[in-house]
Each structure stands twice: as C-alpha cells, then as structure tokens.
C-alpha cells in the first residue's frame, strides 16, 4: 500500500513552491540545456556536478573527476536509450537488470555513491529515474543497494499511479498526469514525488510549516 496521499502531497508541494523557486529555475535550466549528444567534461561539470553540489552532496561532488564521469555517461547512453521514457508506463520487471546495472555502474564511481547516482540518473532520464537519499531510503525501508533502488523505483511507480488516480477522482480530470505536472510548473512526476519525499523526511519540516503559516519565514 502506498504511503502517499494526495492531500499531503499537494500541501508539501505548495510549501516547495514557497521555499525553492530558485532551485526550480536551476533545475529547468539544466533540463533545457543538457545535451547528451554533445556532452563533454565542461558540460558535465557545468550541469551535472554543479547540480550535485547544490542538491545536498557537495562534499563528495567537488572531488568528482568530470572527465571520468563524462566518459561513463557516454558509455552508458545506449543502455539509457533502451529504457522507456516514462517510469509509470514501464514494466519494471522487464528492465530490472538494466536499472540495477545503471545504478550500480554510477554509484561505484569514486565519490559518487548511491545518493549521487540517483541524482545523475534522474538528469539523464528525468521522467524515469527518481532521486533519493539516506533519509528517503530509510522511510521507504529500502537498502541503498542496486536491488534496494529497484525496489524504491517500483514503490515510486505505485505511489505516482496512486496519486494520479486520486487526482483524477478529486478533480474529475481525464488527464491527471498532464494536469498534475502543469499545476506544479511542468516538472516531471518523478521530480514532484522527489520533492514530496524530501520534505516528508526532513526533521525540521514542522517548524518551517509553522513559520510559513505565520508569514514570518
């Protein structure tokens, strides 16, 4: 049974809109400008490593070798291209080996690890891979291994489909995927579920919510 419900999901995403508009601008700029067909070490640093620095893993990201990471991404492009574009329309069991191999290949790079691997994969395939960190993995009771990440993706697919069903029923919308994405700035649902997960698992959340409601944040 999914741990996500639409009411809490929408509440937390409204909070995200208040707190993280600059983060969203940077995120969209990366998705717009990152071109895997012309990727080089400069673009790898400018977009991917800088994203890691700003998305909570700076201490390890600043040690990454952009040339090595660039080579790995280029090497991995054919496998990424074999995956469906959208997580929710994919039979994950049919591509389990590819998902686990992708995750393990990136997480085993020096200074990457399981958290950064999920962030890199998300940038490479935004509507398929979902980001996580240790707190999120713990919340969903998933080990931070390649098998644990596959289980996490499976749970995220179920969670997104649950949200879409609830959204369709609440708003009588026949295209909930498009409507939900549009409501929150056009971000992919995989990014929206990450925002929910991230806020849901922050221990300081209740204090921030109170400050926002008081208008004193």
GROMACS .gro file of C-alpha atoms in nm:
model
  217
    1UNK     CA    1   0.000   0.000   0.000
    2UNK     CA    2   0.135   0.342  -0.098
    3UNK     CA    3   0.250   0.576   0.180
    4UNK     CA    4   0.148   0.879  -0.028
    5UNK     CA    5  -0.189   1.055  -0.022
    6UNK     CA    6  -0.294   1.342  -0.245
    7UNK     CA    7  -0.381   1.592   0.030
    8UNK     CA    8  -0.040   1.572   0.196
    9UNK     CA    9   0.131   1.560  -0.143
   10UNK     CA   10  -0.034   1.883  -0.256
   11UNK     CA   11   0.030   2.054   0.078
   12UNK     CA   12   0.401   1.975   0.067
   13UNK     CA   13   0.438   2.077  -0.296
   14UNK     CA   14   0.274   2.411  -0.219
   15UNK     CA   15   0.538   2.454   0.051
   16UNK     CA   16   0.807   2.367  -0.203
   17UNK     CA   17   0.681   2.645  -0.430
   18UNK     CA   18   0.722   2.893  -0.144
   19UNK     CA   19   1.072   2.785  -0.045
   20UNK     CA   20   1.252   2.661  -0.354
   21UNK     CA   21   1.176   2.880  -0.657
   22UNK     CA   22   1.547   2.937  -0.724
   23UNK     CA   23   1.614   2.564  -0.713
   24UNK     CA   24   1.338   2.511  -0.969
   25UNK     CA   25   1.489   2.771  -1.203
   26UNK     CA   26   1.826   2.599  -1.191
   27UNK     CA   27   1.666   2.257  -1.240
   28UNK     CA   28   1.475   2.366  -1.550
   29UNK     CA   29   1.785   2.533  -1.696
   30UNK     CA   30   1.974   2.205  -1.666
   31UNK     CA   31   1.699   2.002  -1.831
   32UNK     CA   32   1.677   2.256  -2.113
   33UNK     CA   33   2.049   2.287  -2.185
   34UNK     CA   34   2.194   1.944  -2.100
   35UNK     CA   35   2.253   1.765  -2.430
   36UNK     CA   36   2.389   1.412  -2.404
   37UNK     CA   37   2.471   1.405  -2.775
   38UNK     CA   38   2.731   1.680  -2.732
   39UNK     CA   39   2.837   1.610  -2.374
   40UNK     CA   40   3.195   1.692  -2.279
   41UNK     CA   41   3.379   1.734  -1.950
   42UNK     CA   42   3.294   2.106  -1.932
   43UNK     CA   43   2.920   2.043  -1.970
   44UNK     CA   44   2.947   1.755  -1.723
   45UNK     CA   45   3.086   1.993  -1.464
   46UNK     CA   46   2.861   2.287  -1.553
   47UNK     CA   47   2.536   2.092  -1.530
   48UNK     CA   48   2.576   1.758  -1.355
   49UNK     CA   49   2.847   1.816  -1.096
   50UNK     CA   50   2.715   2.163  -1.012
   51UNK     CA   51   2.370   2.010  -0.970
   52UNK     CA   52   2.514   1.759  -0.724
   53UNK     CA   53   2.688   2.039  -0.534
   54UNK     CA   54   2.365   2.234  -0.498
   55UNK     CA   55   2.146   1.930  -0.432
   56UNK     CA   56   2.296   1.830  -0.099
   57UNK     CA   57   2.606   1.624  -0.184
   58UNK     CA   58   2.864   1.899  -0.225
   59UNK     CA   59   3.139   1.740  -0.016
   60UNK     CA   60   3.167   1.443  -0.249
   61UNK     CA   61   3.072   1.626  -0.571
   62UNK     CA   62   3.365   1.870  -0.553
   63UNK     CA   63   3.602   1.569  -0.565
   64UNK     CA   64   3.449   1.420  -0.880
   65UNK     CA   65   3.654   1.400  -1.197
   66UNK     CA   66   3.435   1.550  -1.474
   67UNK     CA   67   3.626   1.365  -1.747
   68UNK     CA   68   3.571   1.028  -1.580
   69UNK     CA   69   3.202   1.098  -1.519
   70UNK     CA   70   3.158   1.221  -1.876
   71UNK     CA   71   3.315   0.903  -2.016
   72UNK     CA   72   3.085   0.688  -1.803
   73UNK     CA   73   2.774   0.876  -1.919
   74UNK     CA   74   2.872   0.848  -2.287
   75UNK     CA   75   2.950   0.480  -2.241
   76UNK     CA   76   2.611   0.430  -2.080
   77UNK     CA   77   2.395   0.616  -2.334
   78UNK     CA   78   2.290   0.304  -2.532
   79UNK     CA   79   2.152   0.138  -2.218
   80UNK     CA   80   1.968   0.454  -2.114
   81UNK     CA   81   1.817   0.476  -2.462
   82UNK     CA   82   1.679   0.124  -2.424
   83UNK     CA   83   1.467   0.230  -2.127
   84UNK     CA   84   1.121   0.373  -2.174
   85UNK     CA   85   1.087   0.748  -2.134
   86UNK     CA   86   0.830   0.732  -1.853
   87UNK     CA   87   0.851   0.536  -1.530
   88UNK     CA   88   0.475   0.491  -1.495
   89UNK     CA   89   0.437   0.319  -1.833
   90UNK     CA   90   0.728   0.080  -1.787
   91UNK     CA   91   0.709  -0.285  -1.685
   92UNK     CA   92   0.995  -0.256  -1.438
   93UNK     CA   93   1.046  -0.629  -1.402
   94UNK     CA   94   1.133  -0.648  -1.772
   95UNK     CA   95   1.413  -0.393  -1.731
   96UNK     CA   96   1.522  -0.482  -1.377
   97UNK     CA   97   1.870  -0.587  -1.487
   98UNK     CA   98   1.926  -0.262  -1.679
   99UNK     CA   99   1.805  -0.047  -1.387
  100UNK     CA  100   2.025  -0.223  -1.135
  101UNK     CA  101   2.324  -0.217  -1.369
  102UNK     CA  102   2.278   0.155  -1.434
  103UNK     CA  103   2.253   0.233  -1.064
  104UNK     CA  104   2.549   0.016  -0.967
  105UNK     CA  105   2.767   0.149  -1.251
  106UNK     CA  106   2.727   0.510  -1.142
  107UNK     CA  107   2.723   0.453  -0.766
  108UNK     CA  108   3.053   0.264  -0.788
  109UNK     CA  109   3.234   0.565  -0.940
  110UNK     CA  110   3.473   0.717  -0.687
  111UNK     CA  111   3.300   0.993  -0.485
  112UNK     CA  112   2.955   0.920  -0.633
  113UNK     CA  113   2.774   0.664  -0.416
  114UNK     CA  114   2.402   0.575  -0.405
  115UNK     CA  115   2.259   0.923  -0.341
  116UNK     CA  116   2.450   1.100  -0.617
  117UNK     CA  117   2.394   0.807  -0.855
  118UNK     CA  118   2.017   0.857  -0.835
  119UNK     CA  119   2.057   1.230  -0.900
  120UNK     CA  120   2.280   1.173  -1.203
  121UNK     CA  121   2.041   0.913  -1.345
  122UNK     CA  122   1.748   1.150  -1.296
  123UNK     CA  123   1.920   1.420  -1.500
  124UNK     CA  124   1.996   1.169  -1.775
  125UNK     CA  125   1.640   1.029  -1.781
  126UNK     CA  126   1.420   1.277  -1.590
  127UNK     CA  127   1.082   1.106  -1.633
  128UNK     CA  128   1.216   0.764  -1.542
  129UNK     CA  129   1.460   0.777  -1.251
  130UNK     CA  130   1.365   0.918  -0.909
  131UNK     CA  131   1.620   1.075  -0.677
  132UNK     CA  132   1.665   0.959  -0.320
  133UNK     CA  133   1.894   0.998  -0.019
  134UNK     CA  134   1.950   0.801   0.300
  135UNK     CA  135   1.653   0.953   0.481
  136UNK     CA  136   1.419   0.877   0.191
  137UNK     CA  137   1.551   0.523   0.151
  138UNK     CA  138   1.501   0.464   0.523
  139UNK     CA  139   1.145   0.599   0.510
  140UNK     CA  140   1.056   0.353   0.235
  141UNK     CA  141   1.254   0.074   0.403
  142UNK     CA  142   1.483   0.026   0.104
  143UNK     CA  143   1.851  -0.066   0.124
  144UNK     CA  144   2.086   0.170  -0.058
  145UNK     CA  145   2.195  -0.101  -0.298
  146UNK     CA  146   2.111  -0.166  -0.663
  147UNK     CA  147   1.833  -0.403  -0.557
  148UNK     CA  148   1.711  -0.155  -0.299
  149UNK     CA  149   1.697   0.117  -0.562
  150UNK     CA  150   1.495  -0.108  -0.793
  151UNK     CA  151   1.250  -0.172  -0.507
  152UNK     CA  152   1.236   0.203  -0.444
  153UNK     CA  153   1.158   0.277  -0.811
  154UNK     CA  154   0.884   0.014  -0.801
  155UNK     CA  155   0.733   0.183  -0.497
  156UNK     CA  156   0.760   0.526  -0.662
  157UNK     CA  157   0.578   0.399  -0.969
  158UNK     CA  158   0.297   0.268  -0.746
  159UNK     CA  159   0.290   0.595  -0.549
  160UNK     CA  160   0.265   0.810  -0.862
  161UNK     CA  161  -0.012   0.594  -1.006
  162UNK     CA  162  -0.199   0.617  -0.675
  163UNK     CA  163  -0.168   0.997  -0.681
  164UNK     CA  164  -0.290   1.012  -1.040
  165UNK     CA  165  -0.593   0.802  -0.954
  166UNK     CA  166  -0.675   1.022  -0.652
  167UNK     CA  167  -0.620   1.340  -0.856
  168UNK     CA  168  -0.848   1.218  -1.133
  169UNK     CA  169  -1.122   1.131  -0.885
  170UNK     CA  170  -1.092   1.457  -0.690
  171UNK     CA  171  -1.080   1.696  -0.986
  172UNK     CA  172  -1.270   1.482  -1.241
  173UNK     CA  173  -0.974   1.512  -1.472
  174UNK     CA  174  -0.925   1.260  -1.752
  175UNK     CA  175  -0.559   1.355  -1.800
  176UNK     CA  176  -0.424   1.369  -1.444
  177UNK     CA  177  -0.061   1.320  -1.545
  178UNK     CA  178  -0.058   1.636  -1.758
  179UNK     CA  179  -0.270   1.833  -1.511
  180UNK     CA  180  -0.060   1.748  -1.205
  181UNK     CA  181   0.265   1.827  -1.382
  182UNK     CA  182   0.126   2.157  -1.513
  183UNK     CA  183  -0.005   2.255  -1.168
  184UNK     CA  184   0.349   2.241  -1.032
  185UNK     CA  185   0.541   2.418  -1.304
  186UNK     CA  186   0.566   2.147  -1.568
  187UNK     CA  187   0.810   1.931  -1.375
  188UNK     CA  188   0.804   1.555  -1.439
  189UNK     CA  189   0.610   1.349  -1.188
  190UNK     CA  190   0.934   1.178  -1.088
  191UNK     CA  191   1.063   1.516  -0.970
  192UNK     CA  192   0.740   1.601  -0.789
  193UNK     CA  193   0.745   1.275  -0.594
  194UNK     CA  194   1.107   1.350  -0.500
  195UNK     CA  195   1.006   1.691  -0.366
  196UNK     CA  196   0.734   1.527  -0.160
  197UNK     CA  197   0.976   1.262  -0.032
  198UNK     CA  198   1.244   1.515   0.052
  199UNK     CA  199   1.015   1.742   0.252
  200UNK     CA  200   0.838   1.447   0.413
  201UNK     CA  201   1.167   1.316   0.554
  202UNK     CA  202   1.316   1.643   0.685
  203UNK     CA  203   1.310   1.666   1.063
  204UNK     CA  204   1.281   2.047   1.056
  205UNK     CA  205   0.965   2.045   0.845
  206UNK     CA  206   0.706   2.119   1.115
  207UNK     CA  207   0.895   2.428   1.230
  208UNK     CA  208   0.912   2.563   0.874
  209UNK     CA  209   0.541   2.498   0.814
  210UNK     CA  210   0.454   2.698   1.124
  211UNK     CA  211   0.674   2.989   1.012
  212UNK     CA  212   0.523   2.987   0.662
  213UNK     CA  213   0.170   2.988   0.804
  214UNK     CA  214   0.262   3.278   1.032
  215UNK     CA  215   0.410   3.464   0.737
  216UNK     CA  216   0.738   3.506   0.923
  217UNK     CA  217   0.966   3.284   0.716
   0.00000   0.00000   0.00000
